[in-house]
Every structure is written in structure tokens, then in C-alpha cells.
CSV table of C-alpha atoms in Angstrom, one decimal:
chain,number,residue,atom,x,y,z
A,21,MET,CA,-16.0,107.7,-98.7
A,22,LYS,CA,-13.0,110.1,-96.9
A,23,ALA,CA,-11.1,108.5,-94.5
A,24,GLY,CA,-12.6,109.4,-91.0
A,25,GLU,CA,-16.5,109.1,-92.2
A,26,GLY,CA,-17.0,105.6,-91.4
A,27,LYS,CA,-16.8,102.0,-92.6
A,28,ARG,CA,-16.1,102.0,-96.6
A,29,ARG,CA,-19.2,100.1,-98.7
A,30,ALA,CA,-19.3,97.6,-101.6
A,31,ALA,CA,-21.5,96.1,-103.7
A,32,LEU,CA,-21.0,92.5,-104.8
A,33,TYR,CA,-22.1,91.6,-108.7
A,34,ALA,CA,-22.5,88.3,-110.0
A,35,ARG,CA,-23.5,87.0,-113.2
A,36,TYR,CA,-23.7,83.2,-115.3
A,37,SER,CA,-24.6,83.5,-119.2
A,38,THR,CA,-27.0,80.9,-120.0
A,39,ASP,CA,-29.7,79.2,-118.4
A,40,LYS,CA,-27.4,75.8,-118.7
A,41,GLN,CA,-25.2,77.1,-116.0
A,42,SER,CA,-26.2,76.1,-112.1
A,43,GLU,CA,-28.1,78.3,-110.3
A,44,MET,CA,-26.3,78.5,-107.6
A,45,SER,CA,-23.1,80.2,-109.7
A,46,VAL,CA,-24.5,83.6,-108.3
A,47,GLU,CA,-23.9,81.9,-104.3
A,48,ASP,CA,-20.5,81.0,-105.1
A,49,GLN,CA,-19.4,84.2,-106.4
A,50,PHE,CA,-21.4,85.9,-103.7
A,51,ARG,CA,-19.4,84.0,-101.2
A,52,VAL,CA,-16.0,84.5,-102.8
A,53,SER,CA,-16.3,88.3,-103.5
A,54,GLU,CA,-17.7,88.9,-99.7
A,55,ARG,CA,-14.9,87.3,-98.8
A,56,ILE,CA,-12.2,90.0,-100.6
A,57,ALA,CA,-14.7,92.7,-99.6
A,58,ILE,CA,-14.3,92.1,-96.0
A,59,ARG,CA,-10.6,91.3,-96.3
A,60,GLU,CA,-10.2,94.8,-97.8
A,61,GLY,CA,-12.2,96.5,-94.8
A,62,PHE,CA,-15.3,97.5,-96.9
A,63,GLU,CA,-19.1,96.7,-95.5
A,64,VAL,CA,-21.0,95.2,-97.8
A,65,VAL,CA,-24.3,97.0,-98.4
A,66,ALA,CA,-25.6,95.7,-101.7
A,67,ARG,CA,-25.5,92.8,-104.2
A,68,PHE,CA,-26.7,92.6,-107.8
A,69,GLU,CA,-27.0,89.7,-110.0
A,70,ASP,CA,-28.0,88.8,-113.8
A,71,ARG,CA,-28.8,84.9,-114.0
A,72,ALA,CA,-28.4,83.3,-117.9
A,73,ILE,CA,-27.6,87.0,-119.4
A,74,THR,CA,-24.4,87.2,-121.3
A,75,GLY,CA,-21.9,89.7,-120.5
A,76,GLY,CA,-21.2,91.0,-124.1
A,77,THR,CA,-24.5,93.6,-123.7
A,78,SER,CA,-25.1,96.1,-121.4
A,79,ALA,CA,-29.0,95.5,-121.1
A,80,ARG,CA,-28.7,93.7,-117.9
A,81,PRO,CA,-31.2,94.7,-115.0
A,82,GLY,CA,-28.8,94.1,-112.5
A,83,TYR,CA,-26.2,95.6,-114.1
A,84,GLN,CA,-27.9,98.8,-114.5
A,85,ALA,CA,-29.3,99.3,-111.0
A,86,MET,CA,-25.7,98.6,-110.1
A,87,LEU,CA,-24.5,101.8,-112.3
A,88,GLU,CA,-27.7,103.6,-110.6
A,89,GLY,CA,-26.4,102.7,-107.3
A,90,ALA,CA,-23.0,104.1,-108.2
A,91,ARG,CA,-24.3,107.7,-109.4
A,92,ARG,CA,-25.9,107.9,-106.4
A,93,ARG,CA,-23.2,107.0,-103.7
A,94,GLN,CA,-24.8,104.1,-102.4
A,95,PHE,CA,-21.5,102.5,-102.0
A,96,ASP,CA,-17.8,103.1,-102.3
A,97,ALA,CA,-16.5,99.8,-104.3
A,98,ILE,CA,-17.9,96.9,-106.6
A,99,VAL,CA,-16.6,93.8,-106.0
A,100,ALA,CA,-17.0,90.9,-108.2
A,101,GLU,CA,-15.3,87.2,-109.2
A,102,ASP,CA,-14.0,88.4,-112.0
A,103,LEU,CA,-13.8,91.4,-114.6
A,104,LYS,CA,-15.4,89.0,-117.1
A,105,ARG,CA,-18.4,88.7,-114.4
A,106,LEU,CA,-18.8,92.5,-115.1
A,107,TRP,CA,-18.1,93.0,-119.1
A,108,ARG,CA,-17.3,91.0,-121.9
A,109,GLU,CA,-17.2,93.5,-124.4
A,110,GLN,CA,-14.6,96.2,-124.2
A,111,ALA,CA,-16.5,99.4,-125.7
A,112,GLU,CA,-19.0,99.3,-122.3
A,113,GLN,CA,-16.1,98.1,-120.1
A,114,TRP,CA,-13.8,101.4,-120.9
A,115,ARG,CA,-17.1,103.4,-120.8
A,116,CYS,CA,-18.2,102.1,-117.3
A,117,ILE,CA,-14.6,102.1,-115.7
A,118,LYS,CA,-14.0,105.4,-116.4
A,119,GLU,CA,-17.6,106.6,-114.9
A,120,LEU,CA,-16.6,104.5,-112.1
A,121,LEU,CA,-13.6,106.3,-111.6
A,122,ASP,CA,-14.8,109.7,-112.1
A,123,LEU,CA,-17.3,108.8,-109.8
A,124,ASP,CA,-14.1,107.8,-107.3
A,125,MET,CA,-15.3,104.5,-106.7
A,126,CYS,CA,-13.1,101.1,-107.0
A,127,VAL,CA,-13.5,98.2,-108.4
A,128,ILE,CA,-12.1,95.0,-106.9
A,129,THR,CA,-12.2,91.6,-108.1
A,130,ALA,CA,-11.4,88.1,-106.2
A,131,SER,CA,-8.8,87.5,-109.0
A,132,GLY,CA,-6.7,90.2,-108.0
A,133,ILE,CA,-7.7,93.2,-110.3
A,134,ASP,CA,-7.9,96.2,-108.1
A,135,SER,CA,-8.6,99.8,-110.1
A,136,ARG,CA,-6.7,101.8,-107.3
A,137,GLN,CA,-3.3,99.7,-108.2
A,138,PRO,CA,-0.6,101.2,-110.7
A,139,ASN,CA,-1.0,99.8,-114.4
A,140,PHE,CA,-4.7,99.1,-113.7
A,141,GLU,CA,-5.8,100.1,-117.1
A,142,ILE,CA,-2.8,98.3,-119.0
A,143,ILE,CA,-4.1,95.1,-116.8
A,144,ALA,CA,-7.7,95.6,-117.5
A,145,SER,CA,-7.1,96.0,-121.2
A,146,VAL,CA,-5.3,92.9,-121.5
A,147,ILE,CA,-8.3,91.1,-119.7
A,148,GLY,CA,-11.0,92.4,-121.9
A,149,ALA,CA,-9.4,91.9,-124.8
A,150,ALA,CA,-8.8,88.1,-124.0
A,151,ALA,CA,-12.4,88.4,-122.5
A,152,GLU,CA,-13.7,89.4,-126.0
A,153,LEU,CA,-11.5,87.6,-127.7
A,154,ASP,CA,-12.4,84.1,-125.6
A,155,ARG,CA,-16.3,85.0,-126.7
A,156,LYS,CA,-15.9,85.2,-130.6
A,157,GLU,CA,-13.6,81.5,-130.1
A,158,ALA,CA,-16.5,80.2,-128.4
A,159,SER,CA,-18.6,81.0,-130.7
A,160,TYR,CA,-16.3,79.6,-133.5
A,161,ARG,CA,-15.9,76.3,-131.6
A,162,THR,CA,-20.2,76.3,-131.3
A,163,ARG,CA,-20.7,76.1,-134.7
A,164,ARG,CA,-17.7,73.8,-135.4
A,165,GLY,CA,-19.5,70.9,-132.6
A,166,LEU,CA,-22.7,71.3,-134.9
A,167,GLU,CA,-20.9,71.2,-138.1
A,168,SER,CA,-19.4,68.1,-136.5
A,169,LEU,CA,-23.1,67.3,-135.4
A,170,ALA,CA,-24.6,68.0,-139.0
A,171,VAL,CA,-21.7,65.8,-140.8
A,172,ALA,CA,-22.7,63.2,-138.6
A,173,GLY,CA,-26.3,62.7,-139.7
A,174,LYS,CA,-27.2,64.2,-136.0
A,175,SER,CA,-29.4,67.0,-135.4
A,176,ALA,CA,-27.8,70.2,-134.7
A,177,GLY,CA,-30.5,71.8,-133.2
A,178,GLY,CA,-33.2,74.5,-134.4
A,179,LYS,CA,-36.8,74.1,-134.2
A,180,ALA,CA,-38.8,73.2,-137.5
A,181,TYR,CA,-42.9,73.1,-137.5
A,182,GLY,CA,-43.8,69.6,-138.3
A,183,TYR,CA,-41.5,67.9,-136.1
A,184,LEU,CA,-40.7,67.0,-132.3
A,185,SER,CA,-37.0,68.0,-131.5
A,186,ALA,CA,-34.8,65.1,-130.6
A,187,ARG,CA,-34.6,66.4,-127.3
A,188,ASP,CA,-38.7,66.2,-126.8
A,189,SER,CA,-39.1,63.3,-128.7
A,190,GLY,CA,-38.2,60.7,-126.4
A,191,THR,CA,-36.1,58.6,-128.8
A,192,GLY,CA,-33.0,60.9,-128.8
A,193,ARG,CA,-33.6,61.7,-132.8
A,194,VAL,CA,-36.3,64.0,-134.5
A,195,GLU,CA,-39.4,62.9,-135.4
A,196,ILE,CA,-42.3,64.1,-137.0
A,197,ASN,CA,-45.5,65.6,-135.3
A,198,GLU,CA,-48.3,64.2,-136.8
A,199,ALA,CA,-50.8,66.7,-135.9
A,200,GLU,CA,-48.9,69.6,-137.3
A,201,ALA,CA,-47.7,67.7,-140.7
A,202,ALA,CA,-51.1,67.7,-141.1
A,203,VAL,CA,-51.1,71.2,-141.4
A,204,VAL,CA,-47.8,71.3,-143.4
A,205,ARG,CA,-49.6,69.2,-146.0
A,206,ARG,CA,-52.8,71.3,-146.0
A,207,ILE,CA,-50.5,75.0,-146.7
A,208,PHE,CA,-49.0,72.9,-149.4
A,209,GLU,CA,-52.3,71.3,-151.1
A,210,MET,CA,-54.0,75.4,-150.6
A,211,TYR,CA,-51.1,76.6,-152.2
A,212,ALA,CA,-50.6,74.7,-154.6
A,213,SER,CA,-54.5,74.8,-155.5
A,214,GLY,CA,-54.2,78.6,-156.3
A,215,LEU,CA,-54.7,80.2,-152.8
A,216,SER,CA,-52.2,83.3,-151.6
A,217,PRO,CA,-50.0,83.1,-148.3
A,218,ARG,CA,-52.2,86.1,-146.6
A,219,SER,CA,-55.5,84.0,-147.6
A,220,ILE,CA,-53.8,80.5,-146.2
A,221,ALA,CA,-52.7,82.6,-142.9
A,222,ALA,CA,-56.6,84.0,-142.7
A,223,ARG,CA,-57.8,80.4,-142.8
A,224,LEU,CA,-55.5,78.8,-140.4
A,225,ASN,CA,-56.3,81.7,-137.5
A,226,ALA,CA,-60.0,81.3,-138.3
A,227,GLU,CA,-60.0,77.7,-137.6
A,228,GLY,CA,-58.0,78.5,-134.6
A,229,VAL,CA,-55.1,76.4,-135.8
A,230,PRO,CA,-51.9,77.0,-133.6
A,231,SER,CA,-49.1,78.7,-135.2
A,232,PRO,CA,-45.3,77.4,-135.3
A,233,GLY,CA,-44.9,80.1,-132.4
A,234,ALA,CA,-47.5,79.5,-130.3
A,235,SER,CA,-46.1,76.9,-128.1
A,236,TRP,CA,-42.6,78.8,-128.0
A,237,SER,CA,-41.3,80.5,-124.8
A,238,ARG,CA,-40.5,84.0,-126.4
A,239,LYS,CA,-38.7,86.2,-123.9
A,240,SER,CA,-40.9,89.6,-125.4
A,241,THR,CA,-43.4,90.5,-123.6
A,242,GLY,CA,-44.0,93.8,-126.1
A,243,ARG,CA,-47.1,94.9,-127.5
A,244,ASN,CA,-46.2,93.2,-131.1
A,245,SER,CA,-45.8,89.5,-129.0
A,246,LYS,CA,-49.4,89.0,-128.9
A,247,ARG,CA,-50.0,88.7,-133.2
A,248,ARG,CA,-46.7,86.2,-133.3
A,249,SER,CA,-49.2,83.8,-131.9
A,250,LYS,CA,-50.9,84.1,-135.1
A,251,TRP,CA,-50.4,82.4,-138.4
A,252,VAL,CA,-49.0,85.4,-140.8
A,253,ALA,CA,-48.3,85.1,-144.5
A,254,SER,CA,-44.2,85.5,-144.4
A,255,ALA,CA,-44.3,82.4,-142.1
A,256,ILE,CA,-45.8,80.9,-145.0
A,257,HIS,CA,-44.2,82.3,-148.1
A,258,GLY,CA,-40.5,82.9,-146.5
A,259,ASP,CA,-38.0,83.7,-149.0
A,260,VAL,CA,-36.7,80.9,-151.4
A,261,ARG,CA,-32.7,81.9,-151.8
A,262,ARG,CA,-33.1,81.5,-148.0
A,263,GLY,CA,-35.1,78.5,-147.7
A,264,SER,CA,-37.5,80.1,-145.0
A,265,GLY,CA,-40.9,79.9,-145.0
A,266,ILE,CA,-43.0,76.8,-144.6
A,267,LEU,CA,-43.4,76.4,-148.6
A,268,ASN,CA,-39.7,76.4,-148.6
A,269,ASN,CA,-38.2,74.1,-146.1
A,270,GLU,CA,-36.9,71.0,-147.9
A,271,ARG,CA,-36.6,69.1,-144.5
A,272,TYR,CA,-40.5,68.4,-145.6
A,273,ILE,CA,-38.9,66.4,-148.5
A,274,GLY,CA,-36.6,64.6,-146.7
A,275,ARG,CA,-33.6,66.8,-146.9
A,276,MET,CA,-31.5,68.5,-144.3
A,277,THR,CA,-29.5,71.1,-144.8
A,278,TRP,CA,-27.2,72.7,-142.0
A,279,GLY,CA,-25.3,76.1,-142.7
A,280,ARG,CA,-27.7,78.1,-144.7
A,281,SER,CA,-27.2,80.7,-142.8
A,282,ARG,CA,-25.3,82.1,-139.9
A,283,TRP,CA,-26.3,84.3,-137.1
A,284,LYS,CA,-24.2,87.2,-136.2
A,285,ARG,CA,-23.8,88.6,-133.1
A,286,GLY,CA,-23.5,92.7,-132.6
A,287,ALA,CA,-20.3,93.9,-132.0
A,288,ALA,CA,-21.1,96.8,-129.4
A,289,ASP,CA,-24.3,94.3,-128.1
A,290,SER,CA,-23.8,90.9,-128.2
A,291,SER,CA,-27.8,90.3,-127.7
A,292,LYS,CA,-28.5,91.8,-130.7
A,293,ARG,CA,-28.1,89.3,-134.0
A,294,VAL,CA,-28.6,89.5,-137.4
A,295,ASN,CA,-29.4,86.6,-139.9
A,296,LEU,CA,-27.0,86.2,-142.9
A,297,LEU,CA,-27.4,84.2,-145.6
A,298,VAL,CA,-24.1,81.6,-146.1
A,299,GLU,CA,-23.7,82.2,-150.1
A,300,ASP,CA,-20.9,79.6,-150.2
A,301,ARG,CA,-22.7,76.2,-150.8
A,302,SER,CA,-19.6,74.5,-149.8
A,303,GLN,CA,-20.1,75.6,-146.2
A,304,TRP,CA,-23.9,73.8,-146.4
A,305,VAL,CA,-24.0,70.1,-144.9
A,306,THR,CA,-26.3,68.1,-146.5
A,307,HIS,CA,-27.7,64.8,-146.7
A,308,GLU,CA,-31.1,63.2,-147.3
A,309,GLU,CA,-33.1,61.8,-144.5
A,310,PRO,CA,-36.0,60.0,-145.8
A,311,ARG,CA,-38.2,59.2,-143.0
A,312,LEU,CA,-38.7,62.9,-142.3
A,313,ARG,CA,-40.3,63.2,-145.3
A,314,ILE,CA,-43.7,64.6,-145.0
A,315,ILE,CA,-44.4,66.1,-148.9
A,316,PRO,CA,-44.4,63.9,-151.8
A,317,ASP,CA,-42.6,65.2,-154.7
A,318,ASN,CA,-45.2,65.8,-156.8
A,319,LEU,CA,-46.7,68.0,-154.2
A,320,TRP,CA,-43.3,69.8,-153.7
A,321,ASN,CA,-43.0,70.3,-157.3
A,322,ARG,CA,-46.3,71.9,-157.9
A,323,VAL,CA,-45.2,74.2,-155.0
A,324,ARG,CA,-42.3,74.8,-156.9
A,325,GLN,CA,-43.6,75.7,-160.3
A,326,ARG,CA,-46.7,78.1,-159.1
A,327,GLN,CA,-43.6,79.7,-157.0
A,328,THR,CA,-41.5,80.4,-160.8
A,329,ILE,CA,-44.8,81.5,-162.0
A,330,MET,CA,-45.4,83.9,-159.5
A,331,ALA,CA,-42.0,85.2,-159.4
A,332,ALA,CA,-42.0,86.0,-162.9
A,333,GLY,CA,-45.3,87.8,-162.9
A,334,ALA,CA,-44.0,89.7,-160.6
A,335,MET,CA,-41.2,90.7,-162.4
A,336,ARG,CA,-43.3,91.6,-165.7
A,337,ILE,CA,-45.2,94.1,-163.0
A,338,ARG,CA,-42.1,95.6,-162.2
A,339,ALA,CA,-40.6,95.7,-165.7
A,340,ALA,CA,-44.0,97.6,-166.7
A,341,ARG,CA,-43.7,100.4,-164.0
A,342,THR,CA,-42.7,103.5,-165.1
A,343,GLY,CA,-40.7,105.5,-162.7
A,344,ARG,CA,-39.4,104.8,-159.2
A,345,PRO,CA,-41.6,102.5,-157.5
A,346,ALA,CA,-44.1,104.3,-154.8
A,347,THR,CA,-42.6,104.6,-151.1
A,348,SER,CA,-44.5,104.8,-148.1
A,349,LEU,CA,-43.6,107.4,-145.8
A,350,LEU,CA,-44.9,106.1,-142.6
A,351,SER,CA,-45.0,102.8,-142.6
A,352,GLY,CA,-43.6,101.3,-139.6
A,353,LEU,CA,-44.0,104.4,-137.6
A,354,LEU,CA,-47.6,104.2,-137.3
A,355,VAL,CA,-49.0,101.9,-134.5
A,356,CYS,CA,-52.6,99.7,-134.4
A,357,ALA,CA,-54.5,100.8,-131.2
A,358,SER,CA,-56.1,96.8,-131.1
A,359,CYS,CA,-52.9,95.0,-131.5
A,360,GLY,CA,-50.1,96.8,-131.0
A,361,SER,CA,-48.5,95.8,-134.5
A,362,ARG,CA,-47.7,98.2,-137.4
A,363,PHE,CA,-49.8,100.4,-139.7
A,364,ILE,CA,-48.2,99.5,-143.1
A,365,ALA,CA,-49.1,100.7,-146.8
A,366,VAL,CA,-51.9,98.2,-147.7
A,367,ASP,CA,-52.0,99.9,-151.1
A,368,GLN,CA,-51.3,102.3,-153.2
A,369,SER,CA,-53.6,104.8,-151.3
A,370,PHE,CA,-54.2,103.5,-147.6
A,371,TYR,CA,-52.3,102.8,-144.6
A,372,GLY,CA,-53.5,99.6,-142.3
A,373,CYS,CA,-52.9,97.1,-139.8
A,374,ALA,CA,-50.0,94.7,-140.9
A,375,SER,CA,-51.5,91.9,-138.6
A,376,LEU,CA,-55.2,92.2,-140.1
A,377,LYS,CA,-53.3,92.4,-143.5
A,378,GLN,CA,-51.1,88.8,-143.3
A,379,GLY,CA,-53.3,86.8,-141.1
A,380,GLY,CA,-56.8,87.8,-141.5
A,381,LEU,CA,-59.5,89.1,-138.9
A,382,ALA,CA,-58.4,86.3,-136.5
A,383,ALA,CA,-55.3,88.2,-136.4
A,384,CYS,CA,-56.8,91.6,-135.3
A,385,THR,CA,-59.9,93.1,-136.0
A,386,ASN,CA,-59.0,96.5,-136.7
A,387,THR,CA,-60.6,97.3,-140.2
A,388,ALA,CA,-59.5,100.7,-140.0
A,389,ARG,CA,-57.5,102.1,-143.1
A,390,VAL,CA,-56.2,105.9,-143.4
A,391,ARG,CA,-55.8,107.4,-146.6
A,392,ARG,CA,-51.8,108.4,-147.4
A,393,SER,CA,-51.8,111.1,-149.1
A,394,THR,CA,-54.1,113.0,-146.7
A,395,LEU,CA,-52.0,111.7,-143.7
A,396,GLU,CA,-48.6,112.0,-145.0
A,397,GLN,CA,-50.0,116.0,-146.1
A,398,ARG,CA,-50.8,117.2,-142.4
A,399,ILE,CA,-48.0,115.6,-141.1
A,400,LEU,CA,-45.2,117.1,-143.2
A,401,ALA,CA,-47.1,120.5,-143.4
A,402,GLU,CA,-46.6,120.4,-139.5
A,403,ILE,CA,-43.0,119.7,-140.0
A,404,GLU,CA,-42.7,122.3,-142.6
A,405,ALA,CA,-44.3,124.9,-140.4
A,406,GLU,CA,-41.7,123.9,-137.7
A,407,ILE,CA,-38.9,123.9,-139.4
A,408,LEU,CA,-39.2,126.6,-141.6
A,409,SER,CA,-40.4,129.2,-139.2
A,410,ASP,CA,-38.5,132.4,-138.7
A,411,GLU,CA,-37.9,131.5,-135.1
A,412,ALA,CA,-36.4,128.3,-136.5
A,413,LEU,CA,-34.1,129.6,-139.0
A,414,GLU,CA,-32.8,132.4,-136.5
A,415,ARG,CA,-32.0,129.4,-134.0
A,416,VAL,CA,-30.3,127.6,-137.0
A,417,LYS,CA,-28.0,130.4,-137.9
A,418,THR,CA,-27.2,131.2,-134.6
A,419,GLY,CA,-26.3,127.3,-134.0
A,420,LEU,CA,-24.0,127.3,-136.6
A,421,GLN,CA,-22.1,130.5,-135.5
A,422,SER,CA,-21.8,128.6,-131.8
A,423,PHE,CA,-20.6,125.6,-133.9
A,424,PHE,CA,-18.0,126.5,-135.8
A,425,GLY,CA,-16.3,128.7,-133.2
A,426,ARG,CA,-16.7,125.9,-130.7
A,427,ALA,CA,-15.7,123.1,-133.1
A,428,LYS,CA,-12.1,125.0,-133.3
A,429,LEU,CA,-11.3,125.4,-129.8
A,430,SER,CA,-12.7,121.4,-128.9
A,431,GLN,CA,-9.8,119.9,-131.4
A,432,GLN,CA,-7.3,122.1,-130.0
A,433,GLU,CA,-8.5,120.6,-126.0
A,434,LEU,CA,-8.3,117.5,-127.9
A,435,SER,CA,-4.9,117.7,-129.1
A,436,THR,CA,-3.7,118.4,-125.3
A,437,SER,CA,-6.0,115.9,-124.0
A,438,PRO,CA,-4.6,114.1,-120.4
A,439,ARG,CA,-6.0,111.2,-121.5
A,440,LEU,CA,-4.0,111.1,-124.7
A,441,ALA,CA,-1.1,111.8,-123.2
A,442,LYS,CA,-1.6,108.7,-120.6
A,443,LEU,CA,-2.5,106.3,-123.7
A,444,ASP,CA,0.9,107.3,-125.4
A,445,GLU,CA,2.6,106.3,-121.9
A,446,GLU,CA,0.6,102.9,-121.4
A,447,VAL,CA,1.9,102.2,-125.3
A,448,GLU,CA,5.3,102.4,-124.0
A,449,GLU,CA,5.0,100.7,-121.0
A,450,LEU,CA,3.5,97.7,-122.9
A,451,ARG,CA,6.6,97.8,-125.2
A,452,ALA,CA,9.1,97.7,-122.3
A,453,LEU,CA,6.8,94.5,-120.9
A,454,VAL,CA,7.2,93.1,-124.1
A,455,LYS,CA,10.5,93.4,-124.4
A,456,ARG,CA,11.4,92.2,-120.8
A,457,GLY,CA,9.7,89.3,-121.7
A,458,ARG,CA,7.0,90.1,-119.0
A,459,LEU,CA,4.1,90.0,-121.3
A,460,SER,CA,3.4,88.1,-124.6
A,461,SER,CA,3.5,89.9,-128.1
A,462,VAL,CA,-0.3,88.3,-128.3
A,463,ALA,CA,-1.3,89.8,-125.0
A,464,ALA,CA,0.3,92.8,-126.0
A,465,GLN,CA,-1.1,93.5,-129.3
A,466,ALA,CA,-4.8,92.9,-127.8
A,467,ALA,CA,-3.9,95.5,-125.4
A,468,LEU,CA,-2.9,98.0,-127.9
A,469,GLU,CA,-5.8,97.6,-130.2
A,470,ALA,CA,-7.7,98.2,-126.7
A,471,ILE,CA,-5.8,101.6,-126.6
A,472,GLU,CA,-6.8,102.2,-130.3
A,473,ARG,CA,-10.0,101.8,-130.0
A,474,GLU,CA,-10.2,104.6,-126.6
A,475,ARG,CA,-8.3,106.8,-128.8
A,476,ALA,CA,-11.0,106.6,-131.7
A,477,GLU,CA,-13.1,106.9,-129.0
A,478,LEU,CA,-12.0,110.0,-127.3
A,479,VAL,CA,-11.9,111.5,-131.0
A,480,PHE,CA,-15.3,110.2,-131.3
A,481,HIS,CA,-16.8,111.9,-127.9
A,482,ALA,CA,-14.8,115.5,-129.1
A,483,SER,CA,-17.0,115.2,-131.9
A,484,ARG,CA,-20.4,114.7,-129.9
A,485,ASP,CA,-19.5,117.5,-127.7
A,486,GLU,CA,-19.4,119.1,-130.7
A,487,ARG,CA,-22.7,118.2,-131.5
A,488,ARG,CA,-24.1,119.1,-128.5
A,489,VAL,CA,-23.1,122.5,-127.9
A,490,TYR,CA,-24.7,123.1,-131.8
A,491,GLU,CA,-27.8,121.1,-130.6
A,492,GLU,CA,-28.1,123.3,-127.0
A,493,ALA,CA,-27.5,126.4,-129.5
A,494,MET,CA,-30.6,125.6,-131.6
């Protein structure tokens, strides 16, 4: 808002990371931020908040609502307690900052950051790099603390079917849940006697036996959340190498193992994680806890023997096949109308509901099956007709001509980009600050890495613009 058009408007933003932090944290941040906004001559017109959500992801409802308000010019400044409340991931930090600056909107924090001040980019780079490093170090410290508990023979957290957690047991230790332990014994007995994991899951579902996830507090409310309350075969057979699944959990014979796998957060979005197997067994922590044994050795060994026999049989079947194994073209792309699960290739000829296949009729009653060859041929025919039509081929030809013409121009524009020149200036300023002793080499290195990432992003966006020209031409 220009001078003379009225009092400038500000939006406040507050966030805390986990549900273990105080709910009052948001109110405390708003109080501090409002004081700064008033001091700077702003009228507070909006407040946005995110509770128990990490700043390493942009998938925050309050944060996204704030950005939408900024795009609609509902305020002129964003005030927060600290940049870390807004961002703890540099790629999103700089994407958002550049958008806000293009909107002529300033960012002010109670810790003294102000986008209207010179050298804002350098300071923000250093703080952003420090915030991201702090997040990684916090993850390391957490894992180190859990390892210390495991080495001491104490509970390092995590849920396992058949047990009460140390927090819920009342004794401060992990204890056996006798009702669930009886189900675990039944599963082992049924498998050892020859039943498949699918048959076991179907039987448990038919009897209404609660599954491991039935009592868990899940955040997901998507279409697939329904079937998660039922038994599925994968929860029983799991993965032998990872020690996952009911049949492979060594805790049932009183052997506690920590560190077999680890969670890795996404670099661009820390709310997304993947579970990786730790191949180096020297990093595992194992100790015996006889009081937590549920399965006797003879039953455990019977299950191991059958698993070995089944694995050998599967290998013989794979070896006897000629050519490449059949692949399913549409698995995961089709959705069950009854339970929202995916339609998968249930055999070599048909697609069917994954929940029905893995958990029986108690998991899903949709018995519809679609012939694979018929469906795939119809969909491929539609795609072929669309892609290979005369009109489509002409669009490709025109698009390619436009693309290669603009690509050359785009590269020329990139080489003379004002922002690239500005980044070069920031590098020189950082070097000067280090030389004068006003900035440590560690902080400078973090800022230089941030600048290099932005430089790479500029090149990426230039390539993306080229692709957009091509798509528009098509």
C-alpha cells in the first residue's frame, strides 16, 4: 500500500512443531508479534496459525491461507516471532520470499529481521541455513537418545501388536497385552498349520478381531483410511529382511532389536518420510527380554521352516518362467467404488479390489473383477487415437519448432539475469564479511551453499519456462 492511502496492514503468523509443546505458544507468539507490528506502524488485520506442524513442510493450512491472503493483497506485511516459525526448509523459504517481494510485501520478525533492510537476503540465507542444520541436528540427537535407551535395555518407543507401551502399561515398562497376545499365538499356529496370510486375515476379519491399526489415532481421513482398520495379509507376512509383519517380529520370542531401520525425511518436504533398512548390523542394538516372550521356540521355528519352504518354492516358480514376468499396466490407477482401495492385478487375467484380495469379504464386499486384456486394450486404443491423430502430430511439430526457438532465447536471458548478478554481489559481500571478521566461515559456507542452490533453481526455472512454452504451443 502506498503512502497516503491509509494505515498499513499486517498479518501475524505463529506456529509450533509438535503436540508436546504448549498450546499457549501460539498466543505468546501473537503477543510478541503484535507488539512489533504496532511499533512499526501497522494495523493487525489477520492472524494465521499452525499447531503441531513442522516448518519443514509447506503443507500447513494456516501457512497456505496466509499466502493466499497475501496474493489477494489483504495485508501489506507479515510479522512473525522468527523466520524459523515461517520456514525451516530453504527451498520453500526462498520460493516464498521471492513471491512476497514480488507482491511488494515485507516480512518482519521480532528477532530483528526486516526484508526492507539492506543485506536482508544474506541474513535470511544464514538464518535459513542454520534452521535447516538445526533440524537435522535435532533428528540426530533424537536418534542418539533413543539408542541410549535401547543400549540400557529400556523402551525406545514404537508400537508392537501384542504389547502395552511403557506409557500406557501403568508400570513404566513395556508389558504383554494378553488379549492381543492370544491373537498373535493364533496367527502363528494357523500359519504353521498351512493357512496362507490371506486366509488368516480373512478369518480374523470375519470374526471381527480388531487389527493392529484399529485403535491407532490416524491423521489420515482419505478414501483408503477405512481398510486400514481391517486385517490385511501384508500385516501378517511382512518382510523377513526388515523383520516387519507379525510372523517376523522377534519381540515375540523375547528378543528386542532397535535400529534395524530408520526413517528418512524428505529433503524438500520433511512431512514425507521413507523407512530405510539399516544394512550394517553393527548399528543394531539387541538384547534379550524373556518376560516379553509370547511365542515358544518350537512354534517360532515351525513358522521359520514354512517360510523357508515357501520362499524356495517361489524361487523355483520364478526360475521356471520364460521371458519377463507379466506386468500390470493399470494397477494402482483404478479405485474400488465400495471401499476406496486400489484395484490391482489379482491374477494373470483380472483386476480386482486389493482389500478383498488381502483381507477377504469382511474387508470389502466388492467382488467385481475386470478382465485385464479388455480394459487395457480399450484404454490404450483411446490414448493411441488421441496421441497419433493428425491434429496431435501437427501440434507436436509446431510445438517443437517454437520450443527450440525460445530455448536459445531463454538461455541468453538467463546469462544476463539481474538476479544472477545480485547473487554474485552477495558472494562478494559474504567474503568481505568473513575477511573483516564479522561473519564466521561456517555461517558463510552455509550462506554460500544457499546461494548455489538458488543459482541452480534459477537454471531449473529457466528450463521449466522452456517446457511451458512447449506445452502451450502444443
